[in-house]
Amino acid sequence: MKSYIKNLCLSLVAVVILGGCSEDLLDVKNLSVYNPEDVWNDPTLANAYLVDLYASTFSGWPLNDGNNADESVGILGEGQVQTTNNAFKLWPYSQIRKINVLLSEIDNGQLGNEEKMQIKGQAYFMRAYHYFRTVVYHGGVPIIEEPQLLTDDLLVPRNTTKECFDFILEDLDAAIAGLPDRFTGNDLGRIDKGAALAFKGRVLLYMASPQFNPSNPYDNAYWQEAYQANLEARQFLEAQGYGLMENYNDIWMQSGNREVILANIYENPVKVNGRREDCVRPLSQSRNCTGGDQPIWDFVSKFPMKDGYMPGESPNYEYNLQRFWENRDPRFYDIVVYNGAIYELGGNPDRRQYTDTQVADINDGFRPGSDGRSGFYTRKGIQVELPVAQVDLNDVDWVEIRFAEVLFNLAEAANEVGRPDEAFEILKLIRQRAKIEAGTDGNYGLATGMNRDQLRDALYQEKFIEFAFEGKRFWDLRRARRLHTQINGMKKYGLVAVLKEGLDPVSGADFLPEDFDYEVTELFSTGQTEMYTPETYYFFPIHQDEIEKNPNLEQNMGWDNGTFDPTLD
């Protein structure tokens, strides 16, 4: 009975995002018509209100985010981003209002001081999180610190981008001051001091970035602030026992492990399918959905060999397109499912995944002109033991911040402030954990003596692999102002597999990857065939509806004769 009550309570108030629940929560009143005298005098009601904020702040795994970059299938085409549609728009003021209600009223209640501080600390973080994401989309937006009436419009002008960053950092400092060092156990998933420090490092990395400083992208003073913040975050987190997991795949398969700094917790059967496994699997092993997060050849080809050198450059391992899967970076096999590879879906340890249309299930194959297929699938975050009937019960946690990101953020800032040796050592740590061979020089295939630009490129390349399908690539290219130079005009390619002549496709034989011939082919031959990512995409427009509701809002420069400069220049 208790487990049923717990599951019912989790469903009612979304407490699974925090991991724990009390039976008292069954007695909560309707929080949409709450009485402040009740909520801020009762720890159960106060935490229920807080949980509702979590549910409207954090989401699950990003799906198909890589379609907007050079990671997965899909074309970001001309005309997809407009001032009058919802593409790449963010305006979370209803969520911010709820946070402002908490921050303005909680001190009037009778909760204990420590509990108030912890709840306020989490709320400050979430307000900073919403503002930060909105600034990344649009640049400076109106700063609202007090709860407005639900009937009010935001009849206020935009604050500058610098004012918004300062406000975000103030909120994060307030969060850091009020939060405990680390939440564990039933509180796993709550925002703690380590999460706030790590997120502050992310914020300052963006503040220093070329996206916000186009006229002085790498020598502005914000880089030093980013370096100090990420160094502090790393040192604090390591003191709390955080670090890189020994095995890359365990980051997702072991909930609450040492690499996880902040996660959205999933628990079957109460809160499931944050990974959208039903849409990532091949259709033969799924239901009514497929094609999500399919790697393209451009991404697959970027994996180094297992000695860390790029394909065709390794002194130890030959590379041949017809045996492209051999001797690659071990992360390759944790991320990429290729034709003939073992893919243990349904708990079948011997199951092979085929993409040759002669051999594969009719729904899994890839051939030229079959838009939406690439010849690859991904296994990242997939619970291969789930049968088809339970494919939507995936409960792999979404890791919003992990320790490897803190290391990359620190390395990137270190390189820009004249500390290349620190950045290089972090790259070595990442490759060591990946189990790339160290080599006789102990450099894991990394070139020595790289200059600032080369080391910067190496960091972006390594992060591309390390964070595949975690929703980083598009935003990193945008932050670095590389969209218009690396992605604009790009065509996307897949890999066609064809069973070798003389082999019988209907024999039922267990064909190996080397039993096929391979050809790189363009994915899209009709309609929009090239990526469209012009320089105006470094700051997306505010929706025209918001401009019309609030005459004090300026549109961004580059959109509908806008006059607002969203940069820090």
Coordinates of C-alpha atoms in Angstrom, one line a residue:
M1 CA 0.0 0.0 0.0
K2 CA 2.8 2.4 0.8
S3 CA 4.4 2.0 -2.6
Y4 CA 1.1 2.7 -4.2
I5 CA 0.6 5.8 -2.1
K6 CA 4.1 6.9 -3.0
N7 CA 3.5 6.4 -6.7
L8 CA 0.1 8.2 -6.6
C9 CA 1.7 11.1 -4.7
L10 CA 4.5 11.3 -7.2
S11 CA 2.0 11.5 -10.1
L12 CA -0.1 14.2 -8.4
V13 CA 2.7 16.7 -7.7
A14 CA 5.6 15.6 -9.9
V15 CA 7.8 14.9 -6.9
V16 CA 9.8 12.4 -8.9
I17 CA 11.9 15.2 -10.2
L18 CA 13.4 15.4 -6.7
G19 CA 13.4 11.7 -6.0
G20 CA 11.6 11.6 -2.7
C21 CA 8.0 12.0 -1.5
S22 CA 6.0 12.0 1.7
E23 CA 2.5 10.5 2.2
D24 CA 1.5 13.9 3.7
L25 CA 1.6 15.3 0.2
L26 CA -1.6 13.5 -0.5
D27 CA -3.3 16.1 1.6
V28 CA -2.0 19.1 -0.3
K29 CA -4.6 21.7 -1.4
N30 CA -4.9 22.9 -5.0
L31 CA -1.8 24.9 -5.5
S32 CA -3.3 26.9 -8.3
V33 CA -5.6 28.6 -5.8
Y34 CA -3.3 28.5 -2.8
N35 CA -3.5 30.6 0.3
P36 CA -0.1 32.0 1.2
E37 CA -0.8 31.7 4.9
D38 CA -1.1 27.9 4.3
V39 CA 1.8 27.3 1.9
W40 CA 4.6 29.3 3.6
N41 CA 3.6 27.9 7.1
D42 CA 3.6 24.3 6.1
P43 CA 6.8 22.5 4.9
T44 CA 4.9 19.9 2.9
L45 CA 2.9 22.6 1.0
A46 CA 6.0 24.7 0.5
N47 CA 8.0 21.8 -1.0
A48 CA 5.0 20.9 -3.2
Y49 CA 5.0 24.5 -4.6
L50 CA 8.8 24.1 -5.1
V51 CA 8.4 20.8 -6.9
D52 CA 5.9 22.4 -9.3
L53 CA 8.6 24.9 -10.2
Y54 CA 11.1 22.1 -10.9
A55 CA 8.5 20.5 -13.2
S56 CA 8.1 23.7 -15.3
T57 CA 11.9 24.4 -15.4
F58 CA 13.7 21.2 -16.3
S59 CA 12.9 18.9 -19.2
G60 CA 14.1 15.5 -20.4
W61 CA 16.6 14.5 -23.0
P62 CA 16.8 16.8 -26.0
L63 CA 15.5 14.9 -29.1
N64 CA 16.8 15.8 -32.6
D65 CA 18.6 18.9 -31.4
G66 CA 21.6 17.7 -33.5
N67 CA 19.4 18.1 -36.6
N68 CA 20.2 21.8 -36.3
A69 CA 24.0 21.1 -36.5
D70 CA 26.3 18.5 -38.0
E71 CA 25.3 15.7 -35.6
S72 CA 22.1 14.1 -36.9
V73 CA 19.6 14.0 -39.8
G74 CA 17.4 16.9 -40.6
I75 CA 17.8 20.2 -42.3
L76 CA 17.5 23.6 -40.6
G77 CA 16.2 25.4 -43.7
E78 CA 15.7 28.9 -44.9
G79 CA 12.6 30.5 -43.6
Q80 CA 12.2 28.1 -40.6
V81 CA 13.0 30.9 -38.1
Q82 CA 10.6 33.9 -38.4
T83 CA 9.4 36.6 -36.1
T84 CA 5.8 35.2 -36.4
N85 CA 6.4 31.5 -35.7
N86 CA 7.5 29.6 -32.6
A87 CA 10.8 28.3 -33.9
F88 CA 13.6 29.2 -31.4
K89 CA 11.5 31.4 -29.2
L90 CA 11.6 31.4 -25.4
W91 CA 9.5 33.7 -23.2
P92 CA 9.2 31.9 -19.7
Y93 CA 7.6 34.8 -17.8
S94 CA 4.7 32.6 -16.4
Q95 CA 7.3 30.4 -14.8
I96 CA 9.3 33.4 -13.6
R97 CA 6.2 34.9 -12.0
K98 CA 5.7 31.7 -9.9
I99 CA 9.3 31.9 -8.7
N100 CA 8.8 35.6 -7.9
V101 CA 5.7 34.7 -5.8
L102 CA 7.8 32.3 -3.8
L103 CA 10.7 34.7 -3.2
S104 CA 8.4 37.6 -2.3
E105 CA 6.2 35.7 0.2
I106 CA 8.2 32.9 1.8
D107 CA 9.8 35.1 4.4
N108 CA 6.4 36.0 5.8
G109 CA 5.7 32.4 6.7
Q110 CA 6.7 30.4 9.7
L111 CA 9.1 27.9 8.1
G112 CA 12.4 27.4 9.8
N113 CA 15.3 29.7 8.7
E114 CA 17.4 26.8 7.3
E115 CA 14.4 25.5 5.3
K116 CA 13.6 28.9 4.0
M117 CA 17.2 29.4 2.9
Q118 CA 17.3 26.1 1.0
I119 CA 14.0 26.7 -0.7
K120 CA 14.9 30.2 -1.7
G121 CA 18.3 29.0 -2.9
Q122 CA 16.7 26.6 -5.3
A123 CA 14.2 29.2 -6.5
Y124 CA 17.0 31.7 -7.2
F125 CA 18.8 29.1 -9.2
M126 CA 15.7 28.4 -11.3
R127 CA 15.0 32.1 -11.9
A128 CA 18.6 32.4 -13.1
Y129 CA 18.2 29.3 -15.3
H130 CA 15.1 30.7 -17.0
Y131 CA 16.7 34.1 -17.6
F132 CA 20.0 32.6 -18.8
R133 CA 18.3 30.4 -21.4
T134 CA 16.2 33.3 -22.6
V135 CA 19.3 35.6 -22.9
V136 CA 21.0 32.8 -24.9
Y137 CA 18.1 32.8 -27.3
H138 CA 17.4 36.5 -27.6
G139 CA 19.9 38.7 -25.7
G140 CA 18.7 41.1 -23.0
V141 CA 15.1 40.8 -21.9
P142 CA 12.9 42.6 -19.3
I143 CA 14.0 41.9 -15.8
I144 CA 11.0 41.3 -13.6
E145 CA 11.8 40.7 -9.9
E146 CA 8.3 41.1 -8.4
P147 CA 5.2 39.0 -9.2
Q148 CA 2.9 40.8 -11.5
L149 CA -0.8 40.2 -11.6
L150 CA -1.8 37.4 -13.9
T151 CA -3.7 39.9 -16.0
D152 CA -0.8 42.2 -16.5
D153 CA 1.3 42.3 -19.6
L154 CA 5.1 42.9 -19.4
L155 CA 4.7 46.6 -20.3
V156 CA 8.4 47.3 -19.7
P157 CA 11.4 47.7 -22.0
R158 CA 14.2 45.2 -22.4
N159 CA 17.1 45.4 -20.1
T160 CA 20.5 45.3 -21.7
T161 CA 22.2 42.0 -22.1
K162 CA 24.9 43.1 -19.6
E163 CA 22.2 43.9 -17.0
C164 CA 20.6 40.5 -17.5
F165 CA 23.9 38.7 -17.1
D166 CA 24.6 40.7 -13.9
F167 CA 21.1 39.8 -12.6
I168 CA 21.6 36.1 -13.4
L169 CA 24.9 36.1 -11.6
E170 CA 23.4 37.8 -8.5
D171 CA 20.7 35.2 -8.4
L172 CA 23.3 32.4 -8.6
D173 CA 25.4 34.0 -5.8
A174 CA 22.3 34.1 -3.7
A175 CA 21.6 30.5 -4.5
I176 CA 25.2 29.5 -3.6
A177 CA 24.9 31.3 -0.3
G178 CA 21.7 29.5 0.7
L179 CA 22.1 26.0 -0.6
P180 CA 23.7 23.0 1.2
D181 CA 26.9 21.6 -0.3
R182 CA 25.3 18.5 -1.7
F183 CA 21.9 16.8 -1.7
T184 CA 21.9 13.0 -1.6
G185 CA 19.5 10.1 -1.0
N186 CA 15.8 11.0 -1.3
D187 CA 16.8 14.5 -2.2
L188 CA 18.8 13.5 -5.2
G189 CA 17.8 15.8 -8.1
R190 CA 17.5 18.9 -6.0
I191 CA 19.7 21.9 -6.8
D192 CA 22.6 22.2 -4.4
K193 CA 25.7 24.4 -4.1
G194 CA 27.7 22.2 -6.4
A195 CA 25.1 22.6 -9.1
A196 CA 24.9 26.3 -8.7
L197 CA 28.7 26.7 -8.9
A198 CA 28.8 24.6 -12.0
F199 CA 26.0 26.5 -13.7
K200 CA 27.7 29.8 -12.8
G201 CA 30.7 28.6 -14.7
R202 CA 28.5 27.8 -17.7
V203 CA 26.9 31.3 -17.6
L204 CA 30.2 33.1 -17.4
L205 CA 31.6 31.0 -20.3
Y206 CA 28.7 32.2 -22.4
M207 CA 29.2 35.8 -21.2
A208 CA 32.8 35.7 -22.4
S209 CA 32.0 34.0 -25.7
P210 CA 32.2 35.3 -29.3
Q211 CA 28.4 35.1 -29.5
F212 CA 28.1 38.0 -27.0
N213 CA 31.4 39.7 -27.8
P214 CA 31.8 39.6 -31.6
S215 CA 34.2 42.6 -31.8
N216 CA 36.5 41.1 -29.1
P217 CA 35.8 37.4 -28.9
Y218 CA 38.8 36.0 -27.1
D219 CA 40.6 38.8 -25.3
N220 CA 37.7 40.3 -23.3
A221 CA 37.9 40.4 -19.4
Y222 CA 35.0 38.0 -19.0
W223 CA 37.3 35.1 -19.9
Q224 CA 39.2 35.5 -16.6
E225 CA 35.9 35.5 -14.7
A226 CA 34.9 32.4 -16.5
Y227 CA 38.2 30.7 -15.7
Q228 CA 38.0 31.6 -12.0
A229 CA 34.3 30.4 -11.7
N230 CA 35.0 27.1 -13.4
L231 CA 38.1 26.5 -11.4
E232 CA 36.2 27.1 -8.2
A233 CA 33.5 24.8 -9.3
R234 CA 35.9 22.0 -10.2
Q235 CA 37.8 22.3 -6.9
F236 CA 34.5 22.4 -4.8
L237 CA 33.0 19.4 -6.7
E238 CA 36.1 17.3 -6.4
A239 CA 36.2 18.0 -2.6
Q240 CA 32.6 16.7 -2.5
G241 CA 33.5 13.5 -4.3
Y242 CA 32.5 14.3 -7.8
G243 CA 34.6 13.2 -10.8
L244 CA 34.7 11.4 -14.1
M245 CA 33.1 7.9 -14.2
E246 CA 35.5 5.1 -15.0
N247 CA 33.2 3.9 -17.8
Y248 CA 31.6 6.3 -20.2
N249 CA 28.4 4.4 -20.7
D250 CA 27.8 4.2 -16.9
I251 CA 27.1 8.0 -16.8
W252 CA 23.6 7.2 -17.9
M253 CA 23.1 3.7 -16.8
Q254 CA 23.9 4.3 -13.1
S255 CA 21.5 6.9 -11.6
G256 CA 23.1 9.4 -9.2
N257 CA 26.7 8.5 -10.0
R258 CA 29.8 10.6 -9.2
E259 CA 29.7 12.5 -12.5
V260 CA 26.1 13.7 -12.2
I261 CA 25.9 17.2 -10.7
L262 CA 22.3 18.0 -11.6
A263 CA 19.8 15.6 -13.1
N264 CA 16.1 15.2 -13.9
I265 CA 15.3 11.9 -12.2
Y266 CA 13.1 9.4 -13.9
E267 CA 11.5 6.4 -12.2
N268 CA 9.5 3.6 -13.8
P269 CA 6.5 3.5 -13.8
V270 CA 5.8 7.0 -12.3
K271 CA 7.9 9.2 -14.6
V272 CA 9.3 7.6 -17.8
N273 CA 10.5 8.1 -21.3
G274 CA 12.4 11.3 -20.8
R275 CA 14.9 9.8 -23.3
R276 CA 12.1 9.2 -25.9
E277 CA 13.5 5.8 -26.5
D278 CA 10.4 5.0 -28.5
C279 CA 11.5 7.5 -31.1
V280 CA 15.2 6.8 -31.0
R281 CA 15.1 3.0 -31.6
P282 CA 14.7 1.5 -35.1
L283 CA 11.1 1.0 -35.8
S284 CA 11.3 -2.8 -35.8
Q285 CA 12.1 -2.5 -32.0
S286 CA 9.8 0.4 -31.3
R287 CA 6.2 1.5 -31.6
N288 CA 4.8 4.2 -33.9
C289 CA 7.9 6.4 -33.9
T290 CA 11.5 6.2 -35.1
G291 CA 14.2 8.3 -36.7
G292 CA 15.2 10.4 -33.7
D293 CA 18.9 11.3 -33.1
Q294 CA 20.1 9.4 -36.1
P295 CA 23.9 10.1 -36.6
I296 CA 25.0 11.3 -40.0
W297 CA 28.2 10.4 -41.7
D298 CA 29.8 13.7 -40.9
F299 CA 29.5 13.0 -37.2
V300 CA 30.5 9.3 -37.4
S301 CA 33.6 10.2 -39.4
K302 CA 34.8 12.6 -36.7
F303 CA 35.6 9.8 -34.2
P304 CA 39.3 9.3 -33.9
M305 CA 41.0 5.9 -34.0
K306 CA 41.6 4.1 -30.7
D307 CA 45.1 5.7 -30.4
G308 CA 43.5 9.2 -30.6
Y309 CA 44.6 10.0 -34.1
M310 CA 42.1 10.9 -36.8
P311 CA 41.2 8.3 -39.4
G312 CA 43.9 8.2 -42.1
E313 CA 46.4 9.9 -39.8
S314 CA 47.1 7.1 -37.3
P315 CA 50.6 5.6 -37.4
N316 CA 49.2 2.5 -35.7
Y317 CA 45.9 1.7 -37.4
E318 CA 45.0 1.7 -41.0
Y319 CA 41.7 3.3 -42.0
N320 CA 39.4 2.1 -44.8
L321 CA 35.9 3.2 -45.5
Q322 CA 34.9 -0.4 -46.1
R323 CA 35.9 -1.2 -42.5
F324 CA 35.2 2.1 -40.9
W325 CA 34.1 0.7 -37.6
E326 CA 37.4 -1.0 -36.8
N327 CA 39.8 0.3 -34.1
R328 CA 37.9 3.5 -33.3
D329 CA 37.7 5.6 -30.1
P330 CA 35.9 3.3 -27.6
R331 CA 33.1 5.9 -27.3
F332 CA 32.2 5.1 -30.9
Y333 CA 30.8 1.8 -29.8
D334 CA 28.8 3.4 -26.8
I335 CA 27.2 6.0 -29.2
V336 CA 27.0 4.7 -32.7
V337 CA 25.0 1.7 -34.0
Y338 CA 26.2 0.8 -37.5
N339 CA 25.1 -1.8 -40.0
G340 CA 25.8 -5.3 -38.7
A341 CA 26.7 -4.1 -35.2
I342 CA 25.5 -6.0 -32.1
Y343 CA 22.5 -4.0 -30.7
E344 CA 21.0 -6.0 -27.9
L345 CA 17.4 -4.5 -28.1
G346 CA 14.7 -6.5 -26.4
G347 CA 17.4 -8.1 -24.2
N348 CA 18.7 -10.3 -27.1
P349 CA 22.5 -10.3 -26.6
D350 CA 23.1 -11.7 -30.1
R351 CA 20.8 -9.3 -32.0
R352 CA 22.4 -7.5 -34.9
Q353 CA 21.1 -4.2 -36.4
Y354 CA 21.1 -4.1 -40.2
T355 CA 20.4 -1.0 -42.4
D356 CA 20.9 -2.8 -45.8
T357 CA 17.3 -2.8 -47.2
Q358 CA 17.8 -6.4 -48.4
V359 CA 18.6 -7.7 -44.9
A360 CA 17.1 -5.3 -42.4
D361 CA 13.5 -5.1 -41.3
I362 CA 11.7 -3.1 -43.9
N363 CA 11.3 -0.2 -41.5
D364 CA 15.0 -0.1 -40.5
G365 CA 16.8 0.1 -43.8
F366 CA 18.5 3.0 -45.5
R367 CA 18.8 3.6 -49.2
P368 CA 19.5 6.7 -51.3
G369 CA 16.5 9.0 -51.4
S370 CA 14.9 7.6 -48.2
D371 CA 14.8 10.9 -46.4
G372 CA 14.9 10.6 -42.6
R373 CA 17.4 7.6 -42.5
S374 CA 21.2 7.8 -42.3
G375 CA 22.3 4.2 -42.0
F376 CA 23.1 4.7 -38.3
Y377 CA 21.3 4.7 -35.0
T378 CA 22.4 5.7 -31.5
R379 CA 22.5 3.6 -28.4
K380 CA 23.2 6.5 -26.0
G381 CA 20.8 6.4 -23.0
I382 CA 18.9 3.4 -24.5
Q383 CA 17.8 0.6 -22.1
V384 CA 18.4 -2.3 -24.5
E385 CA 16.7 -4.8 -22.2
L386 CA 13.2 -3.3 -22.7
P387 CA 10.9 -5.3 -24.9
V388 CA 8.9 -3.6 -27.6
A389 CA 5.8 -3.5 -25.5
Q390 CA 7.6 -1.5 -22.8
V391 CA 9.7 0.7 -25.0
D392 CA 8.2 3.9 -23.6
L393 CA 9.1 2.9 -20.0
N394 CA 12.7 4.1 -20.3
D395 CA 13.7 5.8 -17.1
V396 CA 17.3 6.8 -17.7
D397 CA 17.9 10.1 -16.0
W398 CA 18.5 13.3 -18.0
V399 CA 21.8 14.8 -16.8
E400 CA 21.6 18.5 -17.1
I401 CA 25.1 19.2 -15.7
R402 CA 27.8 16.6 -15.4
F403 CA 31.4 16.9 -14.2
A404 CA 32.9 16.5 -17.7
E405 CA 31.1 19.8 -18.7
V406 CA 32.8 21.6 -15.9
L407 CA 36.2 20.3 -17.1
F408 CA 35.5 21.4 -20.7
N409 CA 34.3 24.9 -19.5
L410 CA 37.4 25.2 -17.4
A411 CA 39.7 24.1 -20.3
E412 CA 38.1 26.5 -22.7
A413 CA 38.5 29.4 -20.4
A414 CA 42.1 28.3 -19.4
N415 CA 43.1 28.3 -23.1
E416 CA 41.8 31.9 -23.6
V417 CA 43.6 33.3 -20.5
G418 CA 47.0 32.0 -21.4
R419 CA 46.9 28.6 -19.5
P420 CA 47.1 26.1 -22.4
D421 CA 48.9 23.5 -20.3
E422 CA 45.8 23.3 -18.0
A423 CA 43.5 22.9 -21.0
F424 CA 45.8 20.2 -22.5
E425 CA 45.8 18.2 -19.3
I426 CA 42.0 18.2 -19.2
L427 CA 41.8 16.9 -22.8
K428 CA 44.1 14.1 -21.7
L429 CA 41.8 13.3 -18.7
I430 CA 38.8 13.1 -21.0
R431 CA 40.6 10.8 -23.4
Q432 CA 42.0 8.7 -20.6
R433 CA 38.5 8.1 -19.3
A434 CA 37.4 7.2 -22.9
K435 CA 40.1 4.5 -22.8
I436 CA 41.9 5.9 -25.8
E437 CA 45.4 4.5 -25.9
A438 CA 47.9 6.7 -24.1
G439 CA 50.8 6.1 -26.6
T440 CA 54.5 6.2 -25.8
D441 CA 54.3 10.0 -25.1
G442 CA 51.3 9.7 -22.9
N443 CA 49.3 12.3 -24.9
Y444 CA 46.5 10.1 -26.1
G445 CA 47.0 11.0 -29.7
L446 CA 46.8 14.8 -29.0
A447 CA 49.3 17.0 -30.9
T448 CA 51.8 18.8 -28.7
G449 CA 52.7 22.4 -29.1
M450 CA 49.2 23.5 -30.3
N451 CA 48.7 27.2 -30.4
R452 CA 45.7 29.0 -29.0
D453 CA 43.5 28.5 -32.1
Q454 CA 44.5 24.9 -32.6
L455 CA 43.8 24.0 -28.9
R456 CA 40.5 25.8 -29.1
D457 CA 39.6 23.7 -32.2
A458 CA 40.7 20.5 -30.4
L459 CA 38.5 21.3 -27.4
Y460 CA 35.4 21.8 -29.6
Q461 CA 36.2 18.6 -31.5
E462 CA 36.6 16.6 -28.4
K463 CA 33.4 18.0 -26.9
F464 CA 31.5 17.1 -30.1
I465 CA 32.3 13.4 -29.4
E466 CA 32.0 13.4 -25.6
F467 CA 28.6 15.2 -25.5
A468 CA 26.9 13.6 -28.6
F469 CA 23.1 13.8 -28.5
E470 CA 23.2 15.7 -25.2
G471 CA 22.0 18.9 -26.8
K472 CA 25.4 20.7 -26.8
R473 CA 26.6 20.9 -30.4
F474 CA 24.3 23.4 -32.0
W475 CA 24.6 25.8 -29.0
D476 CA 28.4 25.4 -28.8
L477 CA 28.7 26.3 -32.5
R478 CA 26.4 29.2 -32.0
R479 CA 28.2 30.4 -28.9
A480 CA 31.5 30.2 -30.8
R481 CA 30.0 32.1 -33.8
R482 CA 30.8 29.1 -36.0
L483 CA 27.3 28.4 -37.4
H484 CA 27.7 30.6 -40.5
T485 CA 31.3 29.3 -41.2
Q486 CA 30.9 25.5 -40.4
I487 CA 27.2 24.8 -40.9
N488 CA 25.7 27.3 -43.3
G489 CA 25.3 25.6 -46.8
M490 CA 26.2 22.2 -45.4
K491 CA 24.8 19.1 -47.1
K492 CA 24.2 16.0 -45.0
Y493 CA 25.3 12.4 -45.8
G494 CA 24.6 8.9 -44.7
L495 CA 26.1 5.5 -45.4
V496 CA 24.4 2.9 -47.6
A497 CA 25.2 -0.7 -46.9
V498 CA 24.7 -3.4 -49.7
L499 CA 25.2 -7.1 -49.1
K500 CA 28.2 -8.3 -51.1
E501 CA 27.6 -10.1 -54.3
G502 CA 27.2 -13.9 -53.9
L503 CA 25.6 -13.7 -50.4
D504 CA 22.0 -14.6 -50.1
P505 CA 20.0 -11.8 -48.3
V506 CA 17.1 -14.2 -47.4
S507 CA 19.2 -17.0 -46.2
G508 CA 18.8 -16.0 -42.5
A509 CA 22.6 -16.0 -42.0
D510 CA 24.1 -13.8 -39.3
F511 CA 25.9 -11.4 -41.6
L512 CA 28.9 -9.4 -40.2
P513 CA 29.6 -5.7 -41.0
E514 CA 32.4 -6.8 -43.4
D515 CA 29.9 -8.8 -45.5
F516 CA 28.6 -5.5 -47.0
D517 CA 29.9 -2.8 -49.3
Y518 CA 29.5 0.8 -48.2
E519 CA 29.0 4.1 -50.0
V520 CA 28.6 7.6 -48.6
T521 CA 25.5 9.2 -50.1
E522 CA 23.7 12.5 -49.8
L523 CA 20.6 12.3 -47.6
F524 CA 18.4 14.9 -49.2
S525 CA 17.8 15.3 -52.9
T526 CA 14.6 17.2 -53.0
G527 CA 13.3 20.3 -51.2
Q528 CA 15.7 22.0 -48.8
T529 CA 19.0 20.1 -49.2
E530 CA 21.4 22.5 -47.4
M531 CA 21.6 23.9 -43.9
Y532 CA 20.7 27.6 -43.5
T533 CA 22.4 29.2 -40.5
P534 CA 23.1 32.8 -41.3
E535 CA 24.7 35.3 -38.8
T536 CA 21.3 36.6 -37.7
Y537 CA 20.9 33.2 -36.0
Y538 CA 23.3 34.2 -33.2
F539 CA 20.3 36.0 -31.6
F540 CA 16.9 34.8 -32.4
P541 CA 14.0 37.3 -32.8
I542 CA 11.4 37.9 -30.1
H543 CA 8.0 36.6 -31.2
Q544 CA 6.0 39.3 -33.0
D545 CA 3.1 38.7 -30.7
E546 CA 5.1 39.8 -27.7
I547 CA 6.2 42.9 -29.6
E548 CA 2.6 43.8 -30.4
K549 CA 1.5 43.3 -26.8
N550 CA 4.2 45.5 -25.4
P551 CA 5.1 48.6 -27.4
N552 CA 8.1 49.1 -25.2
L553 CA 9.9 46.0 -26.5
E554 CA 12.4 46.5 -29.3
Q555 CA 13.1 43.7 -31.8
N556 CA 16.6 42.4 -32.3
M557 CA 18.8 43.9 -34.9
G558 CA 18.6 41.9 -38.2
W559 CA 14.9 41.0 -37.7
D560 CA 12.1 43.2 -39.0
N561 CA 14.1 46.4 -38.9
G562 CA 14.9 45.8 -35.2
T563 CA 17.0 48.3 -33.2
F564 CA 18.0 46.3 -30.1
D565 CA 21.7 45.3 -29.9
P566 CA 21.8 41.9 -28.0
T567 CA 25.6 41.7 -27.7
L568 CA 27.9 43.0 -25.0
D569 CA 30.0 45.1 -27.4

